[in-house]
Each structure stands twice: as structure tokens, then as C-alpha cells.
Amino acid sequence: MEHTAGSPRIDKGAAAAHEGEFKSNTGPLVIVTILFFMWGLLTSLNDVLIPHLKSIYTLTYVQAMLVQFCFFGAYFIVSMPAGALIRRIGYQRGAVTGLLIAAAGCALFYPAAQSGYALFLFAFFVLASGITILQVAANPYVTVLGPARTASSRLTLTQAFNSLGTTIGPALGGVLILSAATIGADRLAAMSAAEQAAYKAQEAATVQGPYLALAAALAILAVLFALARLPKINHEEGPAAAAVAGKGSAWSYRHLVLGAVAIFVYVGGEVSIGSFLVNFLGESHIAGLDHAAAAKYVSMYWGGALIGRFIGFAVMRYVSPGKTLAFNALGAIALVLLATFAQGSVAMWAIIAVGLFNSIMFPTIFSMALHGLGRHTGQGSGILCMAIVGGAIVPFIQGAMADSIGLQISFLVPAACYLFILFFGVKYAGLHREGTGK
């Protein structure tokens, strides 16, 4: 088994044959992949709920982005405690705990529909806290279920199923939550206070059934995951331990720190585009679509990432992850700028196509940033998961920009995010080949 200081080892006994060891990890990889699918589904449903809640409660863009602020803010608050929890109870039990907390968050949507926007925001935070624990546990798990040299490729494959979840989520939400036509702001304003309250209660109640079903599914998955036989992993130091002997913290690795910034802006840019897509496609000079119709195109946006991850899985077996990342970032920048300054179907399809170029970014940045960390891999994973708070901050910034100077021009914010990713990809184009984070 090829092992570097950047890869935790599977504790299965020294006598196990290398090839047989990797083949035996197929089952665990399938189980972990199911988790990627579920949190993709849950995360992308936000893109449907944001315009839905914005319409119900007549929110500004900034107020509507509080959904993503609470959801992705949980990554920043919970990631480090999650890392400590997993070190104490193990990766498998940590994943089970995350699933149960996420199930509780979904269940909170039922009373939130009767209480108002504030409880919805709390429910998003609880749900995201559970997903954060899953992220901290599952991402490093995937990196050790095979050779270190193919870690990016393997994580990209599992992220493809995360993208399958994000693809299904908006379409499912559009059918189950946005099926009824939403009335305009003028008509809502003309209603009496009692009529407005009744309308808001009716529209809010559409989330209850779907999220109770998701809560049940997560609880069942927690039971199945608890009963599964998974290999235990630890972060022993391998042959390259001397390279990290003088490093006392993951923060000592420059490529990890820059990787955390890259994760911050990547998640921020991706989430911003998804969050504003329904409203963007509703603009009269773009497509003039209602919310239910636009939700289908949000699925196309996330579906592009699904297709791209399968392509990336194959490409990165031959092309440097850093070069692939830089190429995709350049493509994303070009498409976002086109969507910002064009109109009609050109702008519409340009912004949807960004999903294809998003495809390999998260898993590639994640595995590049963790490369060569050895015993600091767990801490590094926690830092990277904290950086997912970009999904809270960047949409908030774009929301403020949309409120002040217009929705379309606000897409310059994610364009700037992809610019930093281009820099990171170019700077560390040969990271895995050289085996160093310098």
C-alpha cells in the first residue's frame, strides 16, 4: 500500500495484502457514498426554499440569504468541535451522530412552518450541524480507502453522487414545495392581515411533509450505518514522517491555508449562484420563468456538476489535479462574466453551464490541501470544513450587492471567487507529483 504522511492508514493488520486490502474497501466506499448523496440532496433543497420563503415572508435578498448564512455558518461553528468529537468516538460513530442531528433538523421544519421565519433559520442551523459532522468524518475516510495518488480521483467519484443528490433535490423540491403558483407581492399587499396570515401558513406548510420524510430517511440511514462493518482508520505517520517532524500544527502548511481560502470562495461562489438562480431566471430580460419552472433549471445547474465529476474522475488519472482545477476555474470565470453582461437565453445557459466547471473543484481542492499533512490530517480536515462558511458569507455579500445595484451585476461576486481558485490551481499544479506542499 502506497502511503504518504498525508494519508491516514487503515488499521487492518500488517499482514493484509495491498491489493486485497483496497478491494475489500469497496463496500465501505459504497456506504460512505450514500452519505454524500444525502447531504447533496439536503443542501440543494435550500435553492428551492430561499425564493419560496422570500416570497412568503416578503424578504429582501439579504434577509433571504440568512438561510445560507445559518446553514453554512454551522460549518464554521461546528467543524472544530466535530473534529474533536470524531477523535473521541471514531469516524463511524461520528457519522451516525451527524445523521441523527441532521434528522432532528429536518423534523424541526414541521413546527417552523407554523411558527415563522426565525424557527426555519434555527432548523437550517441544526440540519447543517449534522451535515458538518458527516463532512468531517466522511471526506478523510474516502481519501484513505485506496492509494494516496488517486485520492483526488476517488473523492471526485464519491462527490459525483453528492451531485446526483443536488441534481434531484431542486426538481423534487419544485414538485413537492413549489407546485402551487406563488402570488405576486402586489396581490399579497392587497390582502387583509388575516388573509395574508392564512396564505403564509398554507404556503409554509408545503415543506412539512417532504422534510418529515427526509428526517425518517436519515434516521433509518443512521441505524444502517451503525450496523455496517467499516474499517477503523487512524493517522499514523508513514515513511514520509520525517518531512513533517518539525511541523506542530496543520496551520504550518501554506498549501492547506491557501486551500482553506479556496474552499471558502469555491463554496461561496457555487452556493451564491444556486441561491440566486431561481430569481435570476425569473428576471424578464433573462427568461421570465416562475419559481416552479425555474427550479427545473436549478437541477440542470447541479446536474452539470454530476456529469463533470464523472469526467473528472477519468481525466485526473492522467492530468494533474492542479491543472484540471485551473482549467475549470478559467471556464467558470468566462461563463459567469457572460451571464453577467449578456441577456436572454445566452445569459441563462451560461450561468447554468457553470455547474459543469464546478464539478471537480471541491474534492480536488480538499485533497490537494490535505496532501502531506500526516498526523495533522484530521485537524486539516476540520479547518477545511470550517472554510465552508464561505457558503454563508459570499451569498450574503452578493445579496447586499443585488439589493443595491441589481441582481445580474451581483454575479461579479462569484466571478471573483473563481479567480482565486484559478490562482490556487496554477500555484499547486504539480503538488501530488512533487509530494510537497511547498
Tab-separated table of C-alpha atoms in Angstrom:
chain	number	residue	atom	x	y	z
A	1	MET	CA	0.000	0.000	0.000
A	2	GLU	CA	1.421	3.342	-1.057
A	3	HIS	CA	1.279	5.595	1.969
A	4	THR	CA	2.457	9.149	2.467
A	5	ALA	CA	2.397	11.374	5.502
A	6	GLY	CA	-0.688	12.966	4.030
A	7	SER	CA	-2.759	9.800	4.178
A	8	PRO	CA	-4.165	8.078	7.261
A	9	ARG	CA	-3.760	4.308	7.377
A	10	ILE	CA	-6.427	1.675	7.587
A	11	ASP	CA	-5.899	-0.397	10.685
A	12	LYS	CA	-6.497	-3.865	9.205
A	13	GLY	CA	-3.320	-5.630	10.145
A	14	ALA	CA	0.105	-5.541	8.556
A	15	ALA	CA	-0.296	-8.990	7.081
A	16	ALA	CA	-3.104	-7.901	4.697
A	17	ALA	CA	-2.063	-7.922	1.056
A	18	HIS	CA	-2.102	-4.459	-0.514
A	19	GLU	CA	-4.345	-5.217	-3.436
A	20	GLY	CA	-6.736	-7.303	-1.391
A	21	GLU	CA	-6.907	-4.518	1.153
A	22	PHE	CA	-8.060	-1.990	-1.408
A	23	LYS	CA	-10.577	-4.379	-2.965
A	24	SER	CA	-12.083	-5.006	0.465
A	25	ASN	CA	-12.724	-1.282	0.795
A	26	THR	CA	-15.328	-1.270	-1.989
A	27	GLY	CA	-18.183	-1.931	0.451
A	28	PRO	CA	-17.210	0.868	2.861
A	29	LEU	CA	-16.773	3.241	-0.078
A	30	VAL	CA	-20.317	2.466	-1.271
A	31	ILE	CA	-21.728	3.130	2.209
A	32	VAL	CA	-19.892	6.435	2.569
A	33	THR	CA	-21.038	7.437	-0.920
A	34	ILE	CA	-24.676	7.164	0.244
A	35	LEU	CA	-23.892	9.882	2.797
A	36	PHE	CA	-22.538	12.134	0.042
A	37	PHE	CA	-25.801	11.667	-1.859
A	38	MET	CA	-27.977	12.567	1.136
A	39	TRP	CA	-26.212	15.764	2.095
A	40	GLY	CA	-26.182	16.847	-1.552
A	41	LEU	CA	-29.958	16.432	-1.680
A	42	LEU	CA	-30.462	18.351	1.567
A	43	THR	CA	-28.108	21.187	0.605
A	44	SER	CA	-29.620	21.817	-2.837
A	45	LEU	CA	-33.157	21.989	-1.426
A	46	ASN	CA	-32.090	25.346	0.024
A	47	ASP	CA	-32.075	26.757	-3.516
A	48	VAL	CA	-35.798	25.998	-3.733
A	49	LEU	CA	-36.650	27.141	-0.219
A	50	ILE	CA	-34.892	30.515	-0.465
A	51	PRO	CA	-37.163	32.004	-3.169
A	52	HIS	CA	-40.140	30.230	-1.560
A	53	LEU	CA	-39.536	31.797	1.862
A	54	LYS	CA	-38.558	35.131	0.274
A	55	SER	CA	-41.966	35.251	-1.384
A	56	ILE	CA	-43.945	34.079	1.668
A	57	TYR	CA	-42.348	36.481	4.127
A	58	THR	CA	-41.679	39.323	1.600
A	59	LEU	CA	-37.940	39.357	2.335
A	60	THR	CA	-35.129	41.360	0.753
A	61	TYR	CA	-32.299	39.417	-0.877
A	62	VAL	CA	-30.112	39.954	2.185
A	63	GLN	CA	-32.855	38.681	4.507
A	64	ALA	CA	-33.446	35.652	2.263
A	65	MET	CA	-29.712	34.856	2.329
A	66	LEU	CA	-29.974	34.386	6.103
A	67	VAL	CA	-30.957	30.828	5.146
A	68	GLN	CA	-27.485	30.188	3.717
A	69	PHE	CA	-25.901	32.264	6.485
A	70	CYS	CA	-27.389	29.977	9.154
A	71	PHE	CA	-26.857	26.812	7.123
A	72	PHE	CA	-23.223	27.331	6.165
A	73	GLY	CA	-22.439	29.270	9.327
A	74	ALA	CA	-22.886	25.951	11.101
A	75	TYR	CA	-19.813	24.639	9.277
A	76	PHE	CA	-17.680	27.353	10.858
A	77	ILE	CA	-19.092	26.866	14.363
A	78	VAL	CA	-19.382	23.082	14.400
A	79	SER	CA	-16.386	21.865	12.344
A	80	MET	CA	-13.724	22.024	15.043
A	81	PRO	CA	-15.955	20.532	17.792
A	82	ALA	CA	-16.929	17.874	15.238
A	83	GLY	CA	-13.266	17.019	14.731
A	84	ALA	CA	-12.792	16.651	18.482
A	85	LEU	CA	-15.941	14.531	18.715
A	86	ILE	CA	-14.775	12.192	15.965
A	87	ARG	CA	-11.349	11.808	17.554
A	88	ARG	CA	-13.147	10.742	20.745
A	89	ILE	CA	-15.839	8.404	19.395
A	90	GLY	CA	-14.436	7.401	15.998
A	91	TYR	CA	-15.375	8.068	12.384
A	92	GLN	CA	-18.248	5.586	12.186
A	93	ARG	CA	-19.996	6.698	15.372
A	94	GLY	CA	-19.342	10.293	14.396
A	95	ALA	CA	-21.174	9.754	11.100
A	96	VAL	CA	-24.108	8.149	12.930
A	97	THR	CA	-24.267	11.132	15.294
A	98	GLY	CA	-24.255	13.514	12.341
A	99	LEU	CA	-27.105	11.642	10.672
A	100	LEU	CA	-29.257	11.775	13.813
A	101	ILE	CA	-28.654	15.504	14.304
A	102	ALA	CA	-29.492	16.152	10.649
A	103	ALA	CA	-32.702	14.122	11.102
A	104	ALA	CA	-33.626	16.324	14.078
A	105	GLY	CA	-33.039	19.429	11.949
A	106	CYS	CA	-35.392	18.129	9.247
A	107	ALA	CA	-38.038	17.340	11.871
A	108	LEU	CA	-37.873	20.964	13.094
A	109	PHE	CA	-39.264	22.124	9.762
A	110	TYR	CA	-42.691	20.903	10.868
A	111	PRO	CA	-43.096	23.354	13.789
A	112	ALA	CA	-41.191	26.037	11.848
A	113	ALA	CA	-43.947	26.080	9.229
A	114	GLN	CA	-46.350	27.100	11.998
A	115	SER	CA	-44.027	29.483	13.861
A	116	GLY	CA	-42.324	31.675	11.262
A	117	TYR	CA	-39.021	32.515	9.597
A	118	ALA	CA	-36.895	32.558	12.775
A	119	LEU	CA	-37.533	28.895	13.587
A	120	PHE	CA	-36.840	27.991	9.959
A	121	LEU	CA	-33.409	29.578	10.350
A	122	PHE	CA	-32.764	27.573	13.524
A	123	ALA	CA	-33.853	24.375	11.758
A	124	PHE	CA	-31.390	25.102	8.942
A	125	PHE	CA	-28.616	25.536	11.519
A	126	VAL	CA	-29.378	22.216	13.258
A	127	LEU	CA	-29.625	20.378	9.936
A	128	ALA	CA	-26.314	21.822	8.755
A	129	SER	CA	-24.646	20.937	12.077
A	130	GLY	CA	-25.414	17.287	11.427
A	131	ILE	CA	-24.163	17.524	7.845
A	132	THR	CA	-20.971	19.205	9.079
A	133	ILE	CA	-20.180	16.232	11.319
A	134	LEU	CA	-20.769	13.952	8.331
A	135	GLN	CA	-18.411	16.043	6.196
A	136	VAL	CA	-15.623	15.987	8.781
A	137	ALA	CA	-15.957	12.209	9.112
A	138	ALA	CA	-16.535	11.160	5.512
A	139	ASN	CA	-14.107	13.252	3.446
A	140	PRO	CA	-10.914	11.922	5.091
A	141	TYR	CA	-12.480	8.445	5.115
A	142	VAL	CA	-12.644	8.466	1.327
A	143	THR	CA	-9.037	9.635	0.992
A	144	VAL	CA	-7.746	6.509	2.796
A	145	LEU	CA	-9.893	3.908	1.043
A	146	GLY	CA	-7.267	3.451	-1.663
A	147	PRO	CA	-3.838	4.686	-2.832
A	148	ALA	CA	-2.860	8.264	-1.961
A	149	ARG	CA	-2.044	9.057	-5.601
A	150	THR	CA	-5.692	8.513	-6.633
A	151	ALA	CA	-7.259	10.283	-3.636
A	152	SER	CA	-8.489	13.239	-5.739
A	153	SER	CA	-9.976	10.890	-8.319
A	154	ARG	CA	-11.704	8.771	-5.673
A	155	LEU	CA	-13.107	11.756	-3.785
A	156	THR	CA	-14.323	13.175	-7.088
A	157	LEU	CA	-16.197	9.930	-7.790
A	158	THR	CA	-17.984	9.994	-4.434
A	159	GLN	CA	-18.715	13.690	-4.898
A	160	ALA	CA	-20.391	12.734	-8.179
A	161	PHE	CA	-23.067	11.029	-6.109
A	162	ASN	CA	-23.239	14.133	-3.947
A	163	SER	CA	-24.014	15.907	-7.215
A	164	LEU	CA	-26.685	13.318	-8.005
A	165	GLY	CA	-28.360	14.396	-4.762
A	166	THR	CA	-28.001	18.092	-5.626
A	167	THR	CA	-29.463	17.390	-9.074
A	168	ILE	CA	-32.507	15.556	-7.742
A	169	GLY	CA	-33.100	17.994	-4.853
A	170	PRO	CA	-34.305	21.126	-6.709
A	171	ALA	CA	-36.510	19.141	-9.102
A	172	LEU	CA	-38.043	17.234	-6.202
A	173	GLY	CA	-38.497	20.432	-4.223
A	174	GLY	CA	-40.064	22.126	-7.218
A	175	VAL	CA	-42.699	19.393	-7.440
A	176	LEU	CA	-43.372	18.966	-3.721
A	177	ILE	CA	-42.889	22.522	-2.441
A	178	LEU	CA	-43.342	24.915	-5.375
A	179	SER	CA	-46.168	23.100	-7.169
A	180	ALA	CA	-48.708	25.775	-6.248
A	181	ALA	CA	-48.326	29.089	-8.022
A	182	THR	CA	-46.997	31.848	-5.768
A	183	ILE	CA	-48.935	35.097	-5.890
A	184	GLY	CA	-47.214	38.391	-6.568
A	185	ALA	CA	-46.197	40.973	-3.980
A	186	ASP	CA	-48.869	43.428	-5.145
A	187	ARG	CA	-51.670	40.894	-4.726
A	188	LEU	CA	-50.320	39.880	-1.311
A	189	ALA	CA	-50.245	43.517	-0.197
A	190	ALA	CA	-53.899	43.895	-1.213
A	191	MET	CA	-54.966	41.118	1.170
A	192	SER	CA	-56.203	41.748	4.676
A	193	ALA	CA	-53.936	40.814	7.589
A	194	ALA	CA	-55.978	37.664	8.241
A	195	GLU	CA	-55.832	36.636	4.580
A	196	GLN	CA	-52.075	37.216	4.465
A	197	ALA	CA	-51.572	35.100	7.581
A	198	ALA	CA	-53.681	32.278	6.155
A	199	TYR	CA	-51.830	32.394	2.835
A	200	LYS	CA	-48.402	32.349	4.502
A	201	ALA	CA	-49.426	29.422	6.701
A	202	GLN	CA	-50.670	27.463	3.686
A	203	GLU	CA	-47.505	28.102	1.668
A	204	ALA	CA	-45.194	27.384	4.602
A	205	ALA	CA	-46.976	24.084	5.289
A	206	THR	CA	-45.819	22.704	1.930
A	207	VAL	CA	-42.398	21.959	3.450
A	208	GLN	CA	-43.723	19.816	6.312
A	209	GLY	CA	-44.333	16.533	4.504
A	210	PRO	CA	-41.091	16.462	2.462
A	211	TYR	CA	-38.878	17.300	5.439
A	212	LEU	CA	-40.563	14.785	7.753
A	213	ALA	CA	-39.878	12.140	5.103
A	214	LEU	CA	-36.240	13.238	4.942
A	215	ALA	CA	-35.993	13.062	8.748
A	216	ALA	CA	-37.236	9.465	8.663
A	217	ALA	CA	-34.810	8.541	5.866
A	218	LEU	CA	-31.851	9.998	7.781
A	219	ALA	CA	-32.828	8.138	10.962
A	220	ILE	CA	-33.052	4.846	9.050
A	221	LEU	CA	-29.699	5.521	7.394
A	222	ALA	CA	-28.163	6.190	10.840
A	223	VAL	CA	-29.308	2.756	12.031
A	224	LEU	CA	-27.962	1.021	8.919
A	225	PHE	CA	-24.656	2.886	9.159
A	226	ALA	CA	-24.311	1.949	12.841
A	227	LEU	CA	-24.721	-1.728	11.944
A	228	ALA	CA	-22.288	-1.652	8.989
A	229	ARG	CA	-18.834	-3.195	9.327
A	230	LEU	CA	-16.387	-0.463	8.394
A	231	PRO	CA	-12.580	-0.458	8.750
A	232	LYS	CA	-11.172	1.647	11.560
A	233	ILE	CA	-8.763	4.346	10.487
A	234	ASN	CA	-6.060	6.253	12.262
A	235	HIS	CA	-3.433	8.798	11.300
A	236	GLU	CA	-0.172	7.007	11.883
A	237	GLU	CA	2.928	8.509	10.386
A	238	GLY	CA	4.209	6.690	7.304
A	239	PRO	CA	7.580	6.658	5.502
A	240	ALA	CA	7.413	10.394	4.840
A	241	ALA	CA	7.056	11.245	8.527
A	242	ALA	CA	10.413	12.990	8.578
A	243	ALA	CA	9.008	15.601	6.222
A	244	VAL	CA	6.514	16.734	8.848
A	245	ALA	CA	8.527	16.181	12.002
A	246	GLY	CA	9.120	19.887	12.508
A	247	LYS	CA	5.507	20.892	11.949
A	248	GLY	CA	3.460	21.296	15.099
A	249	SER	CA	0.146	22.230	13.520
A	250	ALA	CA	-1.784	21.920	10.273
A	251	TRP	CA	-1.650	25.726	10.099
A	252	SER	CA	2.085	25.398	9.347
A	253	TYR	CA	1.292	24.158	5.836
A	254	ARG	CA	0.943	27.005	3.381
A	255	HIS	CA	-0.907	24.879	0.830
A	256	LEU	CA	-3.504	23.974	3.491
A	257	VAL	CA	-4.092	27.615	4.407
A	258	LEU	CA	-4.467	28.656	0.764
A	259	GLY	CA	-6.602	25.566	0.208
A	260	ALA	CA	-8.909	26.707	3.020
A	261	VAL	CA	-9.295	30.085	1.303
A	262	ALA	CA	-10.003	28.252	-1.966
A	263	ILE	CA	-12.690	26.119	-0.264
A	264	PHE	CA	-14.175	29.304	1.237
A	265	VAL	CA	-14.514	31.089	-2.102
A	266	TYR	CA	-15.486	27.947	-4.037
A	267	VAL	CA	-18.374	27.013	-1.756
A	268	GLY	CA	-19.353	30.680	-1.578
A	269	GLY	CA	-19.407	31.072	-5.351
A	270	GLU	CA	-21.222	27.797	-6.029
A	271	VAL	CA	-23.839	28.382	-3.336
A	272	SER	CA	-24.373	32.010	-4.393
A	273	ILE	CA	-25.142	31.013	-7.963
A	274	GLY	CA	-27.539	28.285	-6.847
A	275	SER	CA	-29.218	30.572	-4.315
A	276	PHE	CA	-29.949	33.332	-6.819
A	277	LEU	CA	-30.646	31.145	-9.843
A	278	VAL	CA	-34.444	30.915	-9.444
A	279	ASN	CA	-34.759	34.692	-9.079
A	280	PHE	CA	-32.231	35.294	-11.875
A	281	LEU	CA	-34.202	33.116	-14.299
A	282	GLY	CA	-37.351	34.961	-13.230
A	283	GLU	CA	-35.977	38.284	-14.497
A	284	SER	CA	-37.960	39.448	-17.533
A	285	HIS	CA	-34.816	40.149	-19.634
A	286	ILE	CA	-33.375	36.705	-18.861
A	287	ALA	CA	-36.092	34.021	-19.059
A	288	GLY	CA	-39.148	35.313	-17.158
A	289	LEU	CA	-39.771	31.923	-15.511
A	290	ASP	CA	-41.953	31.344	-12.449
A	291	HIS	CA	-40.391	29.650	-9.431
A	292	ALA	CA	-41.611	26.133	-10.187
A	293	ALA	CA	-40.335	26.254	-13.781
A	294	ALA	CA	-37.002	27.789	-12.749
A	295	ALA	CA	-36.431	25.021	-10.170
A	296	LYS	CA	-36.020	22.531	-13.011
A	297	TYR	CA	-33.117	24.566	-14.375
A	298	VAL	CA	-31.505	24.653	-10.927
A	299	SER	CA	-31.399	20.858	-11.237
A	300	MET	CA	-29.593	21.293	-14.555
A	301	TYR	CA	-27.041	23.546	-12.850
A	302	TRP	CA	-26.281	20.880	-10.252
A	303	GLY	CA	-26.591	18.150	-12.882
A	304	GLY	CA	-23.695	19.732	-14.760
A	305	ALA	CA	-21.553	19.121	-11.695
A	306	LEU	CA	-22.670	15.490	-11.694
A	307	ILE	CA	-21.591	14.974	-15.304
A	308	GLY	CA	-18.357	16.874	-14.775
A	309	ARG	CA	-17.358	14.786	-11.776
A	310	PHE	CA	-17.581	11.543	-13.724
A	311	ILE	CA	-15.480	13.148	-16.462
A	312	GLY	CA	-13.050	14.497	-13.874
A	313	PHE	CA	-12.741	11.063	-12.236
A	314	ALA	CA	-11.271	9.765	-15.510
A	315	VAL	CA	-9.297	12.860	-16.527
A	316	MET	CA	-7.426	13.265	-13.230
A	317	ARG	CA	-5.944	9.797	-13.519
A	318	TYR	CA	-3.788	11.302	-16.282
A	319	VAL	CA	-3.814	15.087	-15.756
A	320	SER	CA	-2.505	16.940	-12.698
A	321	PRO	CA	-5.344	17.868	-10.291
A	322	GLY	CA	-3.996	21.422	-10.118
A	323	LYS	CA	-4.036	21.855	-13.895
A	324	THR	CA	-7.551	20.425	-14.102
A	325	LEU	CA	-8.654	22.803	-11.342
A	326	ALA	CA	-7.131	25.833	-13.102
A	327	PHE	CA	-8.796	24.915	-16.409
A	328	ASN	CA	-12.206	24.578	-14.775
A	329	ALA	CA	-11.813	27.848	-12.866
A	330	LEU	CA	-10.994	29.665	-16.099
A	331	GLY	CA	-14.102	28.201	-17.750
A	332	ALA	CA	-16.279	29.210	-14.792
A	333	ILE	CA	-14.982	32.794	-14.868
A	334	ALA	CA	-15.774	33.130	-18.576
A	335	LEU	CA	-19.310	31.769	-18.152
A	336	VAL	CA	-20.175	33.911	-15.116
A	337	LEU	CA	-18.983	37.055	-16.903
A	338	LEU	CA	-21.083	36.097	-19.928
A	339	ALA	CA	-24.139	35.631	-17.703
A	340	THR	CA	-23.440	38.987	-16.035
A	341	PHE	CA	-23.272	41.063	-19.196
A	342	ALA	CA	-25.473	39.167	-21.685
A	343	GLN	CA	-29.252	38.767	-21.776
A	344	GLY	CA	-31.887	36.196	-22.658
A	345	SER	CA	-31.030	32.561	-23.314
A	346	VAL	CA	-27.293	33.309	-23.621
A	347	ALA	CA	-27.126	34.581	-20.036
A	348	MET	CA	-29.447	31.824	-18.835
A	349	TRP	CA	-27.476	28.919	-20.272
A	350	ALA	CA	-24.123	30.482	-19.405
A	351	ILE	CA	-24.918	30.577	-15.685
A	352	ILE	CA	-26.405	27.061	-15.760
A	353	ALA	CA	-23.270	25.736	-17.507
A	354	VAL	CA	-21.077	26.948	-14.631
A	355	GLY	CA	-22.185	23.806	-12.786
A	356	LEU	CA	-20.191	21.660	-15.217
A	357	PHE	CA	-16.995	23.512	-14.345
A	358	ASN	CA	-17.758	23.462	-10.600
A	359	SER	CA	-17.717	19.669	-10.771
A	360	ILE	CA	-14.216	18.738	-9.637
A	361	MET	CA	-13.388	21.844	-7.614
A	362	PHE	CA	-14.370	20.882	-4.064
A	363	PRO	CA	-12.858	17.363	-3.952
A	364	THR	CA	-9.748	18.480	-5.820
A	365	ILE	CA	-9.082	21.463	-3.557
A	366	PHE	CA	-9.825	19.324	-0.493
A	367	SER	CA	-7.418	16.503	-1.369
A	368	MET	CA	-4.687	18.913	-2.577
A	369	ALA	CA	-4.936	20.895	0.664
A	370	LEU	CA	-4.664	17.747	2.815
A	371	HIS	CA	-1.694	16.374	0.877
A	372	GLY	CA	1.354	15.688	3.053
A	373	LEU	CA	-0.235	16.581	6.421
A	374	GLY	CA	0.321	13.183	8.066
A	375	ARG	CA	-0.837	13.199	11.689
A	376	HIS	CA	-2.307	16.680	11.129
A	377	THR	CA	-4.774	15.383	8.528
A	378	GLY	CA	-7.678	15.369	10.995
A	379	GLN	CA	-7.009	18.951	12.041
A	380	GLY	CA	-6.600	19.946	8.409
A	381	SER	CA	-9.948	18.393	7.525
A	382	GLY	CA	-11.595	20.383	10.312
A	383	ILE	CA	-10.019	23.619	9.041
A	384	LEU	CA	-11.213	22.942	5.501
A	385	CYS	CA	-14.716	22.174	6.712
A	386	MET	CA	-14.706	25.425	8.686
A	387	ALA	CA	-13.878	27.190	5.434
A	388	ILE	CA	-17.221	26.007	4.036
A	389	VAL	CA	-18.562	29.038	5.924
A	390	GLY	CA	-17.927	30.763	2.594
A	391	GLY	CA	-21.373	29.469	1.688
A	392	ALA	CA	-22.739	31.751	4.415
A	393	ILE	CA	-20.676	34.858	3.697
A	394	VAL	CA	-20.440	35.092	-0.093
A	395	PRO	CA	-24.214	34.808	-0.806
A	396	PHE	CA	-24.753	37.463	1.882
A	397	ILE	CA	-22.332	39.771	0.056
A	398	GLN	CA	-23.995	39.062	-3.283
A	399	GLY	CA	-27.405	39.643	-1.695
A	400	ALA	CA	-26.349	43.074	-0.473
A	401	MET	CA	-24.976	43.852	-3.919
A	402	ALA	CA	-28.198	42.624	-5.594
A	403	ASP	CA	-30.325	44.835	-3.320
A	404	SER	CA	-28.187	47.891	-4.018
A	405	ILE	CA	-27.163	47.737	-7.705
A	406	GLY	CA	-29.111	44.863	-9.252
A	407	LEU	CA	-29.259	41.082	-9.322
A	408	GLN	CA	-27.450	40.464	-12.619
A	409	ILE	CA	-24.399	42.637	-11.917
A	410	SER	CA	-24.094	40.989	-8.478
A	411	PHE	CA	-22.773	37.859	-10.196
A	412	LEU	CA	-19.389	39.582	-10.337
A	413	VAL	CA	-19.032	38.331	-6.749
A	414	PRO	CA	-18.801	34.617	-7.671
A	415	ALA	CA	-16.620	35.553	-10.669
A	416	ALA	CA	-14.081	36.990	-8.222
A	417	CYS	CA	-14.250	33.770	-6.200
A	418	TYR	CA	-13.281	31.650	-9.195
A	419	LEU	CA	-10.339	33.963	-9.858
A	420	PHE	CA	-8.697	32.882	-6.591
A	421	ILE	CA	-9.334	29.217	-7.420
A	422	LEU	CA	-7.528	29.758	-10.727
A	423	PHE	CA	-4.543	31.106	-8.767
A	424	PHE	CA	-4.562	28.115	-6.373
A	425	GLY	CA	-4.725	25.597	-9.209
A	426	VAL	CA	-1.837	27.210	-11.087
A	427	LYS	CA	0.315	27.593	-7.955
A	428	TYR	CA	-0.001	23.926	-6.941
A	429	ALA	CA	-0.313	22.340	-10.383
A	430	GLY	CA	2.399	19.795	-9.527
A	431	LEU	CA	1.553	19.218	-5.850
A	432	HIS	CA	0.838	15.466	-5.944
A	433	ARG	CA	3.640	14.730	-8.357
A	434	GLU	CA	6.205	16.552	-6.223
A	435	GLY	CA	4.809	15.233	-2.944
A	436	THR	CA	5.216	18.531	-1.153
A	437	GLY	CA	3.076	21.381	-0.044
A	438	LYS	CA	5.793	23.968	-0.626
